[in-house]
Amino acid sequence: MCGIVGYIGPRDATPIILNGLKRLEYRGYDSAGLAVLQNSHIEVRRDVGKLARLATLVEGSPVSGQVGIGHTRWATHGEPSARNAHPHLGMTGEVVVVHNGIVENFLELREELSAEGAVFNSDTDTEVIVHLVERYLSGGKSLAEAARKAFAHLKGAHGIVLLSSREPDKIVAARIGNAGGVVVGLGEGEMFVASDMPAILEHTRRVVFLESRQMAVITRDGLALQGLDGRHLEYQVHQVSWDPIAAEKGAYRHFMQKEIHEQVRSLTDTIAGRVDFEKGRVRLPELNLTPDVAQGIEKIFITACGTAAHAGMVGKVLIERIARIPVEVDIASEFRYRDPIVDEGAVVLAISQSGETADTLAAMEEGRRKGARLWSIINVIGSQAMRIADGYISMQTGPEIGVASTKAYTAPLVDLYMLAILLGELRGVLDNKTRHRLVNDLRLVPDLAGQCLDREPQVEAVARALVHTKHCIYLGRGINMPTAYEGALKLKEISYVHAEGYPAGEMKHGPIALVDREMPVVVIAPRDPWYEKMFSQIEQARARGGTVIALATDGDEQAASVADHVLWLPETPWMLSPVTAVIPLQLLAYHIASLRGLDVDQPRNLAKSVTVE
Ligand code: F6R
């Protein structure tokens, strides 16, 4: 996952940046670099591969100065290579930038800037930022103003840090949306900036967290905070704990809340390195998937437990729709006991955050015994589910500490979407135009997730209304039926409220008898192909006196007119709608549990990794 570190002060920036980046290594990356202002001149060192290579490069070609920025990169646009690694220097050599996130409109911006004469030296989306800043600097703006004007062009969610030799006494840092955090560390006569606290904790415990659409102009003696509209803002200094685990929690009350908010970044990282937006292609190299293998697959069995199994249910819809391969989803604890009809033409695809879940591993072994090819989608690199598989996809979400899985639910949804596209292409069932459109839609995902997170206060208000409820039904249909299961699971496991997820069409076959005034019904009704059917569910629940909480797409007045509460969703391409639809449900469960004063991160009776049958 991309990481950022910056320093301004009396000391040499280079070792501080290299050490800071080292502390972010656990997040994963494929290239690294730094830029330091040396004798009024910006020097950049960057290379593909691990930090040790960057350190060797710096040893061979030393660079030192009192202001600098560094970055570890997971490729999103352009392959991992030295030329695509950050920092990116502009044409004048006077501005340099590092960036986390995806510039959604980078193709348009690149065209516009190229027409103005900008020359691009990388395949990255990030490079448009530095050209934009230069455009405004050359028009006579100050660095802060030029940066602010440049940021106004960017669509998507971003963490950006830059510096310029024109104004060597400052670093500019900004956060737009939720592409991970930007934290400024306050020292004595020196200042730090980073994407994550571990990078700067050895230097300071006094920090300022940037909110979305805020920009900090950092000098060695302090910072000035402003909104991206130019308004001056006050800031609050937080004193972070000495306990490194607690410190990681940052400004959040619980890890679960932090991890829900990390999803913009984890989704960016999930896409990172796997998508070529220009060619409309997906790459999943660790899966070892050749055209021959893809064409030989007769059936896929997805096997997993709990939340991971719900992701698998979405995967079934995606793979069947996009790649036209039959898919069965098996709860892992059932798979091996039903003597499934599995042979060499089958793939057993296990999904597991921990990669150590006993039932999931046993299901994989059953697949192996019967001659199937084994794939896994895992979060923990080196876990058993990764090691015993013939190929794997890593979730790239970073560690998940809260027991209730959140970011490790949305990441595999995107992995399965990418897998479906790849399979569809290799099997020749996906035409060029559709493939380009499906790949292109991936660009929108991080920002759409961010828009869901921005609505947290509305979700919290609904949580307040439901805080004393004893039961809850969640209804979904089609690709969002698993969203109902997942919403209900989140609520029951952390708030101990009895909750049931149900396929909406099944209501009339029994469960509707439960609906009365005491029964909240959460109806998941985004504008997907099942919308009309879901809408009639809202009316049915309403007719029986149930409190209806509708999950509806922005502007859906019809849903708003019949529901008691609405959780609004941004318009999302329907095959990716499970990613956005689940976020308000995660937040709803979180706030109900938190308002009840429960131990959200470690709910009773549950463990993060279930290594027994
Ligand atoms: C629910 C949750 C569990 C896990 C399940 C599988 O929030 O976290 O249902 O999804 O125990 O765990 P992994 O993915 O590690 O195999």
PDB file of C-alpha atoms in Angstrom, residues 223-439:
ATOM      1  CA  LEU A 223       1.713  24.634  10.035  1.00  0.00           C
ATOM      2  CA  ALA A 224      -1.068  26.725   8.563  1.00  0.00           C
ATOM      3  CA  LEU A 225      -4.250  24.847   7.808  1.00  0.00           C
ATOM      4  CA  GLN A 226      -6.678  25.853   5.100  1.00  0.00           C
ATOM      5  CA  GLY A 227      -9.674  24.431   3.293  1.00  0.00           C
ATOM      6  CA  LEU A 228      -9.388  23.743  -0.406  1.00  0.00           C
ATOM      7  CA  ASP A 229     -11.672  26.744  -0.802  1.00  0.00           C
ATOM      8  CA  GLY A 230      -8.826  28.892   0.611  1.00  0.00           C
ATOM      9  CA  ARG A 231     -10.417  29.552   3.994  1.00  0.00           C
ATOM     10  CA  HIS A 232      -8.039  29.664   6.963  1.00  0.00           C
ATOM     11  CA  LEU A 233      -8.854  26.871   9.475  1.00  0.00           C
ATOM     12  CA  GLU A 234      -8.049  26.242  13.124  1.00  0.00           C
ATOM     13  CA  TYR A 235      -6.569  22.852  13.974  1.00  0.00           C
ATOM     14  CA  GLN A 236      -6.452  20.608  16.989  1.00  0.00           C
ATOM     15  CA  VAL A 237      -3.217  18.992  18.162  1.00  0.00           C
ATOM     16  CA  HIS A 238      -3.665  15.393  19.351  1.00  0.00           C
ATOM     17  CA  GLN A 239      -1.273  13.771  21.792  1.00  0.00           C
ATOM     18  CA  VAL A 240      -1.009  10.156  20.682  1.00  0.00           C
ATOM     19  CA  SER A 241      -0.412   7.279  23.035  1.00  0.00           C
ATOM     20  CA  TRP A 242       2.980   5.649  23.508  1.00  0.00           C
ATOM     21  CA  ASP A 243       1.361   2.294  22.993  1.00  0.00           C
ATOM     22  CA  PRO A 244       2.104   1.567  19.323  1.00  0.00           C
ATOM     23  CA  ILE A 245      -1.127  -0.398  18.863  1.00  0.00           C
ATOM     24  CA  ALA A 246      -3.248   2.390  20.357  1.00  0.00           C
ATOM     25  CA  ALA A 247      -1.271   4.927  18.364  1.00  0.00           C
ATOM     26  CA  GLU A 248      -2.169   3.110  15.152  1.00  0.00           C
ATOM     27  CA  LYS A 249      -5.805   3.783  15.951  1.00  0.00           C
ATOM     28  CA  GLY A 250      -5.151   7.470  15.382  1.00  0.00           C
ATOM     29  CA  ALA A 251      -8.181   9.698  15.815  1.00  0.00           C
ATOM     30  CA  TYR A 252     -10.666   6.801  15.680  1.00  0.00           C
ATOM     31  CA  ARG A 253     -12.389   5.345  18.723  1.00  0.00           C
ATOM     32  CA  HIS A 254     -12.082   1.754  17.570  1.00  0.00           C
ATOM     33  CA  PHE A 255     -10.104  -0.202  15.026  1.00  0.00           C
ATOM     34  CA  MET A 256     -13.341  -1.214  13.368  1.00  0.00           C
ATOM     35  CA  GLN A 257     -14.213   2.416  12.716  1.00  0.00           C
ATOM     36  CA  LYS A 258     -10.704   3.081  11.453  1.00  0.00           C
ATOM     37  CA  GLU A 259     -10.832   0.058   9.184  1.00  0.00           C
ATOM     38  CA  ILE A 260     -14.230   1.047   7.794  1.00  0.00           C
ATOM     39  CA  HIS A 261     -12.693   4.423   6.967  1.00  0.00           C
ATOM     40  CA  GLU A 262      -9.586   2.832   5.494  1.00  0.00           C
ATOM     41  CA  GLN A 263     -11.647   1.315   2.717  1.00  0.00           C
ATOM     42  CA  VAL A 264     -10.997   4.100   0.233  1.00  0.00           C
ATOM     43  CA  ARG A 265      -7.344   3.396   0.576  1.00  0.00           C
ATOM     44  CA  SER A 266      -7.630  -0.379   0.780  1.00  0.00           C
ATOM     45  CA  LEU A 267      -9.791  -0.393  -2.354  1.00  0.00           C
ATOM     46  CA  THR A 268      -7.250   1.789  -4.134  1.00  0.00           C
ATOM     47  CA  ASP A 269      -4.557  -0.662  -3.104  1.00  0.00           C
ATOM     48  CA  THR A 270      -6.693  -3.596  -4.183  1.00  0.00           C
ATOM     49  CA  ILE A 271      -6.800  -2.195  -7.686  1.00  0.00           C
ATOM     50  CA  ALA A 272      -3.158  -1.107  -7.518  1.00  0.00           C
ATOM     51  CA  GLY A 273      -0.869  -2.916  -9.886  1.00  0.00           C
ATOM     52  CA  ARG A 274      -3.705  -4.996 -11.305  1.00  0.00           C
ATOM     53  CA  VAL A 275      -5.426  -2.682 -13.743  1.00  0.00           C
ATOM     54  CA  ASP A 276      -4.349  -1.057 -16.973  1.00  0.00           C
ATOM     55  CA  PHE A 277      -7.076   1.520 -17.547  1.00  0.00           C
ATOM     56  CA  GLU A 278      -5.844   2.491 -20.988  1.00  0.00           C
ATOM     57  CA  LYS A 279      -5.810  -1.044 -22.363  1.00  0.00           C
ATOM     58  CA  GLY A 280      -8.851  -2.022 -20.324  1.00  0.00           C
ATOM     59  CA  ARG A 281      -7.056  -5.019 -18.877  1.00  0.00           C
ATOM     60  CA  VAL A 282      -6.672  -6.763 -15.538  1.00  0.00           C
ATOM     61  CA  ARG A 283      -3.503  -8.534 -14.350  1.00  0.00           C
ATOM     62  CA  LEU A 284      -3.509 -11.046 -11.522  1.00  0.00           C
ATOM     63  CA  PRO A 285      -0.037 -12.548 -11.893  1.00  0.00           C
ATOM     64  CA  GLU A 286      -0.017 -14.553  -8.657  1.00  0.00           C
ATOM     65  CA  LEU A 287      -2.978 -16.561  -9.882  1.00  0.00           C
ATOM     66  CA  ASN A 288      -0.844 -18.261 -12.570  1.00  0.00           C
ATOM     67  CA  LEU A 289      -3.818 -18.166 -14.894  1.00  0.00           C
ATOM     68  CA  THR A 290      -3.014 -18.975 -18.535  1.00  0.00           C
ATOM     69  CA  PRO A 291      -5.533 -18.931 -21.414  1.00  0.00           C
ATOM     70  CA  ASP A 292      -5.374 -22.758 -21.477  1.00  0.00           C
ATOM     71  CA  VAL A 293      -6.161 -23.030 -17.791  1.00  0.00           C
ATOM     72  CA  ALA A 294      -8.981 -20.468 -18.104  1.00  0.00           C
ATOM     73  CA  GLN A 295     -10.531 -22.308 -21.026  1.00  0.00           C
ATOM     74  CA  GLY A 296     -10.322 -25.656 -19.244  1.00  0.00           C
ATOM     75  CA  ILE A 297     -12.340 -24.565 -16.197  1.00  0.00           C
ATOM     76  CA  GLU A 298     -15.706 -26.301 -16.066  1.00  0.00           C
ATOM     77  CA  LYS A 299     -16.897 -25.089 -12.714  1.00  0.00           C
ATOM     78  CA  ILE A 300     -15.737 -22.975  -9.791  1.00  0.00           C
ATOM     79  CA  PHE A 301     -16.506 -23.822  -6.174  1.00  0.00           C
ATOM     80  CA  ILE A 302     -16.086 -20.815  -3.921  1.00  0.00           C
ATOM     81  CA  THR A 303     -15.608 -21.874  -0.329  1.00  0.00           C
ATOM     82  CA  ALA A 304     -15.251 -19.695   2.755  1.00  0.00           C
ATOM     83  CA  CYS A 305     -16.739 -18.890   6.176  1.00  0.00           C
ATOM     84  CA  GLY A 306     -18.738 -15.981   7.549  1.00  0.00           C
ATOM     85  CA  THR A 307     -18.092 -12.633   5.937  1.00  0.00           C
ATOM     86  CA  ALA A 308     -15.716 -14.175   3.417  1.00  0.00           C
ATOM     87  CA  ALA A 309     -18.512 -16.521   2.290  1.00  0.00           C
ATOM     88  CA  HIS A 310     -20.764 -13.513   1.704  1.00  0.00           C
ATOM     89  CA  ALA A 311     -18.087 -12.042  -0.548  1.00  0.00           C
ATOM     90  CA  GLY A 312     -18.079 -15.389  -2.362  1.00  0.00           C
ATOM     91  CA  MET A 313     -21.835 -15.115  -2.984  1.00  0.00           C
ATOM     92  CA  VAL A 314     -21.311 -11.803  -4.744  1.00  0.00           C
ATOM     93  CA  GLY A 315     -18.451 -13.450  -6.643  1.00  0.00           C
ATOM     94  CA  LYS A 316     -20.835 -16.097  -7.953  1.00  0.00           C
ATOM     95  CA  VAL A 317     -23.056 -13.455  -9.575  1.00  0.00           C
ATOM     96  CA  LEU A 318     -20.028 -11.665 -11.037  1.00  0.00           C
ATOM     97  CA  ILE A 319     -18.227 -14.701 -12.439  1.00  0.00           C
ATOM     98  CA  GLU A 320     -21.394 -16.227 -13.870  1.00  0.00           C
ATOM     99  CA  ARG A 321     -22.451 -12.921 -15.462  1.00  0.00           C
ATOM    100  CA  ILE A 322     -19.099 -11.771 -16.767  1.00  0.00           C
ATOM    101  CA  ALA A 323     -17.183 -14.983 -17.472  1.00  0.00           C
ATOM    102  CA  ARG A 324     -20.128 -17.361 -17.971  1.00  0.00           C
ATOM    103  CA  ILE A 325     -18.625 -20.092 -15.776  1.00  0.00           C
ATOM    104  CA  PRO A 326     -20.963 -21.946 -13.386  1.00  0.00           C
ATOM    105  CA  VAL A 327     -20.121 -21.181  -9.769  1.00  0.00           C
ATOM    106  CA  GLU A 328     -21.245 -22.825  -6.543  1.00  0.00           C
ATOM    107  CA  VAL A 329     -20.687 -21.202  -3.172  1.00  0.00           C
ATOM    108  CA  ASP A 330     -20.112 -23.562  -0.293  1.00  0.00           C
ATOM    109  CA  ILE A 331     -19.829 -22.715   3.362  1.00  0.00           C
ATOM    110  CA  ALA A 332     -16.432 -24.267   4.070  1.00  0.00           C
ATOM    111  CA  SER A 333     -17.594 -26.235   7.117  1.00  0.00           C
ATOM    112  CA  GLU A 334     -20.155 -28.012   4.915  1.00  0.00           C
ATOM    113  CA  PHE A 335     -18.131 -28.559   1.774  1.00  0.00           C
ATOM    114  CA  ARG A 336     -16.074 -31.557   2.760  1.00  0.00           C
ATOM    115  CA  TYR A 337     -18.951 -33.391   4.425  1.00  0.00           C
ATOM    116  CA  ARG A 338     -21.267 -33.452   1.450  1.00  0.00           C
ATOM    117  CA  ASP A 339     -18.966 -35.375  -0.866  1.00  0.00           C
ATOM    118  CA  PRO A 340     -19.087 -32.649  -3.526  1.00  0.00           C
ATOM    119  CA  ILE A 341     -18.772 -33.618  -7.190  1.00  0.00           C
ATOM    120  CA  VAL A 342     -15.390 -32.062  -7.854  1.00  0.00           C
ATOM    121  CA  ASP A 343     -12.806 -33.183 -10.409  1.00  0.00           C
ATOM    122  CA  GLU A 344      -9.864 -31.920 -12.481  1.00  0.00           C
ATOM    123  CA  GLY A 345     -12.105 -29.538 -14.404  1.00  0.00           C
ATOM    124  CA  ALA A 346     -12.991 -27.684 -11.221  1.00  0.00           C
ATOM    125  CA  VAL A 347     -11.373 -24.825  -9.378  1.00  0.00           C
ATOM    126  CA  VAL A 348     -11.809 -24.578  -5.621  1.00  0.00           C
ATOM    127  CA  LEU A 349     -11.468 -20.896  -4.743  1.00  0.00           C
ATOM    128  CA  ALA A 350     -11.065 -20.214  -1.026  1.00  0.00           C
ATOM    129  CA  ILE A 351     -11.571 -16.730   0.412  1.00  0.00           C
ATOM    130  CA  SER A 352     -10.014 -16.030   3.789  1.00  0.00           C
ATOM    131  CA  GLN A 353      -8.758 -12.848   5.410  1.00  0.00           C
ATOM    132  CA  SER A 354      -6.518 -14.744   7.830  1.00  0.00           C
ATOM    133  CA  GLY A 355      -5.708 -17.563   5.442  1.00  0.00           C
ATOM    134  CA  GLU A 356      -5.682 -19.831   8.497  1.00  0.00           C
ATOM    135  CA  THR A 357      -9.377 -20.665   9.026  1.00  0.00           C
ATOM    136  CA  ALA A 358      -9.495 -24.390   9.761  1.00  0.00           C
ATOM    137  CA  ASP A 359     -12.716 -25.121   7.867  1.00  0.00           C
ATOM    138  CA  THR A 360     -11.586 -23.203   4.808  1.00  0.00           C
ATOM    139  CA  LEU A 361      -8.248 -25.008   4.764  1.00  0.00           C
ATOM    140  CA  ALA A 362     -10.025 -28.351   5.130  1.00  0.00           C
ATOM    141  CA  ALA A 363     -12.276 -27.465   2.191  1.00  0.00           C
ATOM    142  CA  MET A 364      -9.196 -26.674   0.137  1.00  0.00           C
ATOM    143  CA  GLU A 365      -7.689 -30.036   1.072  1.00  0.00           C
ATOM    144  CA  GLU A 366     -10.895 -31.746  -0.021  1.00  0.00           C
ATOM    145  CA  GLY A 367     -10.605 -29.950  -3.358  1.00  0.00           C
ATOM    146  CA  ARG A 368      -6.983 -31.015  -3.686  1.00  0.00           C
ATOM    147  CA  ARG A 369      -7.828 -34.641  -2.866  1.00  0.00           C
ATOM    148  CA  LYS A 370     -10.384 -34.662  -5.662  1.00  0.00           C
ATOM    149  CA  GLY A 371      -7.971 -33.202  -8.208  1.00  0.00           C
ATOM    150  CA  ALA A 372      -9.268 -29.631  -8.424  1.00  0.00           C
ATOM    151  CA  ARG A 373      -7.067 -26.611  -9.041  1.00  0.00           C
ATOM    152  CA  LEU A 374      -6.780 -24.538  -5.843  1.00  0.00           C
ATOM    153  CA  TRP A 375      -6.952 -20.758  -5.733  1.00  0.00           C
ATOM    154  CA  SER A 376      -7.205 -18.475  -2.754  1.00  0.00           C
ATOM    155  CA  ILE A 377      -7.947 -14.840  -2.003  1.00  0.00           C
ATOM    156  CA  ILE A 378      -6.117 -13.999   1.217  1.00  0.00           C
ATOM    157  CA  ASN A 379      -5.067 -10.962   3.186  1.00  0.00           C
ATOM    158  CA  VAL A 380      -2.219 -12.421   5.213  1.00  0.00           C
ATOM    159  CA  ILE A 381       0.749 -13.018   2.957  1.00  0.00           C
ATOM    160  CA  GLY A 382       2.458 -16.301   3.742  1.00  0.00           C
ATOM    161  CA  SER A 383      -0.650 -17.809   5.339  1.00  0.00           C
ATOM    162  CA  GLN A 384      -1.476 -21.435   4.760  1.00  0.00           C
ATOM    163  CA  ALA A 385      -4.328 -20.739   2.329  1.00  0.00           C
ATOM    164  CA  MET A 386      -1.841 -18.857   0.205  1.00  0.00           C
ATOM    165  CA  ARG A 387       0.890 -21.484   0.478  1.00  0.00           C
ATOM    166  CA  ILE A 388      -1.176 -24.523  -0.433  1.00  0.00           C
ATOM    167  CA  ALA A 389      -2.920 -22.860  -3.380  1.00  0.00           C
ATOM    168  CA  ASP A 390      -1.842 -23.160  -7.018  1.00  0.00           C
ATOM    169  CA  GLY A 391      -2.435 -19.444  -7.351  1.00  0.00           C
ATOM    170  CA  TYR A 392      -3.660 -16.621  -5.152  1.00  0.00           C
ATOM    171  CA  ILE A 393      -4.843 -13.027  -5.077  1.00  0.00           C
ATOM    172  CA  SER A 394      -3.698 -10.935  -2.137  1.00  0.00           C
ATOM    173  CA  MET A 395      -6.292  -8.507  -0.788  1.00  0.00           C
ATOM    174  CA  GLN A 396      -3.694  -5.753  -0.238  1.00  0.00           C
ATOM    175  CA  THR A 397      -5.775  -4.171   2.519  1.00  0.00           C
ATOM    176  CA  GLY A 398      -3.125  -4.115   5.235  1.00  0.00           C
ATOM    177  CA  PRO A 399      -3.665  -5.720   8.647  1.00  0.00           C
ATOM    178  CA  GLU A 400      -7.246  -5.962   9.906  1.00  0.00           C
ATOM    179  CA  ILE A 401      -7.326  -5.771  13.686  1.00  0.00           C
ATOM    180  CA  GLY A 402     -11.036  -5.367  14.544  1.00  0.00           C
ATOM    181  CA  VAL A 403     -12.559  -8.817  14.882  1.00  0.00           C
ATOM    182  CA  ALA A 404     -15.481  -7.886  12.638  1.00  0.00           C
ATOM    183  CA  SER A 405     -14.269  -7.975   9.080  1.00  0.00           C
ATOM    184  CA  THR A 406     -14.897  -4.797   7.059  1.00  0.00           C
ATOM    185  CA  LYS A 407     -12.135  -3.802   4.675  1.00  0.00           C
ATOM    186  CA  ALA A 408     -11.391  -7.498   4.145  1.00  0.00           C
ATOM    187  CA  TYR A 409     -14.967  -7.838   2.842  1.00  0.00           C
ATOM    188  CA  THR A 410     -14.924  -5.079   0.233  1.00  0.00           C
ATOM    189  CA  ALA A 411     -11.428  -5.923  -1.079  1.00  0.00           C
ATOM    190  CA  PRO A 412     -12.338  -9.470  -2.212  1.00  0.00           C
ATOM    191  CA  LEU A 413     -15.485  -8.103  -3.862  1.00  0.00           C
ATOM    192  CA  VAL A 414     -13.218  -6.084  -6.112  1.00  0.00           C
ATOM    193  CA  ASP A 415     -10.796  -9.015  -6.489  1.00  0.00           C
ATOM    194  CA  LEU A 416     -13.649 -11.229  -7.640  1.00  0.00           C
ATOM    195  CA  TYR A 417     -14.828  -8.564 -10.082  1.00  0.00           C
ATOM    196  CA  MET A 418     -11.310  -8.355 -11.539  1.00  0.00           C
ATOM    197  CA  LEU A 419     -11.058 -12.152 -11.637  1.00  0.00           C
ATOM    198  CA  ALA A 420     -14.366 -12.351 -13.526  1.00  0.00           C
ATOM    199  CA  ILE A 421     -13.079  -9.843 -16.105  1.00  0.00           C
ATOM    200  CA  LEU A 422      -9.816 -11.726 -16.537  1.00  0.00           C
ATOM    201  CA  LEU A 423     -11.594 -15.063 -16.922  1.00  0.00           C
ATOM    202  CA  GLY A 424     -14.084 -13.516 -19.335  1.00  0.00           C
ATOM    203  CA  GLU A 425     -11.276 -12.153 -21.482  1.00  0.00           C
ATOM    204  CA  LEU A 426      -9.198 -15.334 -21.488  1.00  0.00           C
ATOM    205  CA  ARG A 427     -12.233 -17.446 -22.362  1.00  0.00           C
ATOM    206  CA  GLY A 428     -13.186 -15.077 -25.177  1.00  0.00           C
ATOM    207  CA  VAL A 429     -16.669 -14.341 -23.832  1.00  0.00           C
ATOM    208  CA  LEU A 430     -16.130 -10.664 -23.126  1.00  0.00           C
ATOM    209  CA  ASP A 431     -16.099  -8.196 -26.003  1.00  0.00           C
ATOM    210  CA  ASN A 432     -13.571  -5.367 -26.039  1.00  0.00           C
ATOM    211  CA  LYS A 433     -16.038  -2.598 -25.388  1.00  0.00           C
ATOM    212  CA  THR A 434     -17.668  -4.269 -22.402  1.00  0.00           C
ATOM    213  CA  ARG A 435     -14.265  -5.154 -20.966  1.00  0.00           C
ATOM    214  CA  HIS A 436     -13.102  -1.554 -21.242  1.00  0.00           C
ATOM    215  CA  ARG A 437     -16.279  -0.339 -19.569  1.00  0.00           C
ATOM    216  CA  LEU A 438     -16.028  -2.844 -16.717  1.00  0.00           C
ATOM    217  CA  VAL A 439     -12.369  -2.002 -16.118  1.00  0.00           C
TER     218      VAL A 439
END
